XYZ file of C-alpha atoms in Angstrom:
179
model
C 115.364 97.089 102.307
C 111.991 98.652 101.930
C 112.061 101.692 99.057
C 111.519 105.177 100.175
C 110.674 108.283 99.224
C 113.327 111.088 100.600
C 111.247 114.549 101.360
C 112.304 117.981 103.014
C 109.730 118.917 105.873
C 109.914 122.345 108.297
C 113.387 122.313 106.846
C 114.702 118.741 107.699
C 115.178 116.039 105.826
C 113.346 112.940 106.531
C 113.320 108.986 103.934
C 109.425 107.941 104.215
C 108.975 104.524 103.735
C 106.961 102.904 100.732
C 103.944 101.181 101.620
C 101.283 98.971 99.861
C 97.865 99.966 100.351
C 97.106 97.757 97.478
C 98.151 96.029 94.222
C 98.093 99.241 92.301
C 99.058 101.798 94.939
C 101.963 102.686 97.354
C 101.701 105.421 100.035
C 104.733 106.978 101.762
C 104.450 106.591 105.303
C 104.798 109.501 107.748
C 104.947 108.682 111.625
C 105.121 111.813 113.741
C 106.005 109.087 116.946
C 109.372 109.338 118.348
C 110.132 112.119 115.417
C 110.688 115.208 118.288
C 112.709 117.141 115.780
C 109.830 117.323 113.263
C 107.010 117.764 115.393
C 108.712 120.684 116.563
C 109.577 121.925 113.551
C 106.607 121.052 112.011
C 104.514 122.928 114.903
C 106.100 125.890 114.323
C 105.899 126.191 110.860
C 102.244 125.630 110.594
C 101.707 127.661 113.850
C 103.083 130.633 111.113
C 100.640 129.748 108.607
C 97.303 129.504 111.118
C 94.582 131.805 111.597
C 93.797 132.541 115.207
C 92.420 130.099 117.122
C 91.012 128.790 120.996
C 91.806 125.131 120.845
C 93.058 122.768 118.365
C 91.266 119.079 117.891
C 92.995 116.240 116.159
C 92.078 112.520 116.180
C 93.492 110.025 117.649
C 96.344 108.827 117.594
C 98.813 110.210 115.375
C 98.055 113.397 115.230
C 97.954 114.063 119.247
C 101.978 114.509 119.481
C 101.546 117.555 116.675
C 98.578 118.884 118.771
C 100.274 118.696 121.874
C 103.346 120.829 120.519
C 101.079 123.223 118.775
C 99.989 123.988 122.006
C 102.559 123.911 123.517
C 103.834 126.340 121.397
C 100.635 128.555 121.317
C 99.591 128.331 124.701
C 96.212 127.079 123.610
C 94.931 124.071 125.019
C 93.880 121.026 122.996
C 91.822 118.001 123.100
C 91.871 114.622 121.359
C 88.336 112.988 119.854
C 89.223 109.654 120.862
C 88.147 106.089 118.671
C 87.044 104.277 121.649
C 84.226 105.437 124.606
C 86.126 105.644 127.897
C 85.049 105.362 131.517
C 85.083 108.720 132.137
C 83.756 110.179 129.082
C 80.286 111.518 129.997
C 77.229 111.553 127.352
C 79.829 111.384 124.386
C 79.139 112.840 120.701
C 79.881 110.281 118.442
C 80.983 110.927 114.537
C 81.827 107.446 112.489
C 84.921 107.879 109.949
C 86.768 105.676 107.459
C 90.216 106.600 106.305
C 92.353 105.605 103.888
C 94.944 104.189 106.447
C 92.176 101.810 108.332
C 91.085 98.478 107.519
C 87.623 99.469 108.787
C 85.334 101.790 109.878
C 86.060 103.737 112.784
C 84.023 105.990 115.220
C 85.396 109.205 116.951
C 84.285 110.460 120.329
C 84.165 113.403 122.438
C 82.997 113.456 126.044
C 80.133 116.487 127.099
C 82.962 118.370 129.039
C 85.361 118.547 125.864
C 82.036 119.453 123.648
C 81.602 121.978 126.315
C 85.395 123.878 125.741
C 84.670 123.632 121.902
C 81.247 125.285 122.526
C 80.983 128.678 120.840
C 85.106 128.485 120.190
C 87.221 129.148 117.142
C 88.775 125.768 116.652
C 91.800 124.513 114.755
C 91.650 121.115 113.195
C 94.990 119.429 112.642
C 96.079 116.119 111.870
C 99.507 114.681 110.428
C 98.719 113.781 107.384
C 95.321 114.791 104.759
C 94.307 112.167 102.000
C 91.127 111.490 101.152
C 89.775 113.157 103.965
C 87.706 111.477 105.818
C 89.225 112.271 109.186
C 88.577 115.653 108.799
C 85.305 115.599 107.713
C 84.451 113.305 110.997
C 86.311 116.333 113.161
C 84.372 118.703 111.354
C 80.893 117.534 112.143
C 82.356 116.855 115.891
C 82.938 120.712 116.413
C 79.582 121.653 114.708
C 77.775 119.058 116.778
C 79.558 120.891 119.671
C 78.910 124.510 118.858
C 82.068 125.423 117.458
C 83.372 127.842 114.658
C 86.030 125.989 112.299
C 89.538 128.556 112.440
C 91.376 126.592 110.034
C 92.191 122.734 109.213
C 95.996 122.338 108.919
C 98.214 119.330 108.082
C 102.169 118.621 108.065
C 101.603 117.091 105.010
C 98.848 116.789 101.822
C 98.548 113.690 100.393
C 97.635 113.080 96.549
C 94.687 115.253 95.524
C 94.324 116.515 98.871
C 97.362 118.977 97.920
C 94.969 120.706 95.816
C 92.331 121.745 97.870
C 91.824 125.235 99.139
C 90.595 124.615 102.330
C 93.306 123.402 104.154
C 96.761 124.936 105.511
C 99.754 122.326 105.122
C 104.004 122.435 104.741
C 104.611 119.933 101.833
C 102.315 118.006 99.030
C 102.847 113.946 99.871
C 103.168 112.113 96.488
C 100.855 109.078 95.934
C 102.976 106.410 94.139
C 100.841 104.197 91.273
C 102.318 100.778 90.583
């Protein structure tokens, strides 16, 4: 069996697996997916900690199920910059990203209508987890190119020197694990 590193989160206890990125470095690996319990929790908790806000953005994909409950939660709607152009996304602003937990270089896209709701709005960035920060960045320039005021940028979790910075709102410091 895999090693782990055992964490409290929003108050529940959760074993995050260990996982190579390479031959010097392991990263814990949190998956919101399937996890109600924490998202819930987790929602909640950072909901507490947020400024106010109009609409949360988060980036595909494993941030949308804490989006979705912060919501929820909040009543605020939210939208999802996706990594792929779809049928019926209409003149879409495009922001290119690489993150620590992608082989390559992805791009990040939001149709004209969801530009449109951002427009001139106080907008919450979240995401599951913050490393190097790359993501963010990419959903940062997506709300200016859209017209929007940054609220906040939250996080369940901050990931190795990411826990340090001042510009971010997250429940627990992730641990980078050196070989």
């Amino acid at each position: 069996m895999a090693d782990t590193y055992k964490m409290t989160i929003a108050g529940l206890e959760r074993e995050l697996p260990l996982c190579p990125l390479n031959e010097k470095l392991d990263i814990a690996a949190f998956v919101m997916f399937s996890d109600v319990e924490i998202t819930v929790a987790s929602a909640k908790e950072l909901l507490k900690k947020c400024p106010e806000f109009d609409v949360i953005l988060t980036a595909e994909s494993k941030g949308i199920p804490l989006a979705y409950e912060m919501a929820r939660q909040s009543g605020k709607p939210y939208i999802v910059a996706r990594k792929s152009i779809k049928l019926y996304m209409t003149n879409p602003v495009a922001v290119t990203v690489k993150s620590i937990t992608t082989a390559s270089e992805q791009t990040l896209y939001l149709s004209a209508e969801k530009a449109e709701i951002i427009k001139g709005k106080n907008v919450l960035v979240v995401d599951d987890v913050i490393s190097t920060g790359e993501s963010l960045k990419a959903l940062e320039e997506l709300v200016s190119g859209a017209g929007g005021n940054i609220s906040a940028k939250a996080a369940v979790l901050a990931e190795g020197d990411a826990a340090d910075r001042t510009d971010i709102i997250f429940l627990e410091k992730l641990p980078l694990f050196f070989k």
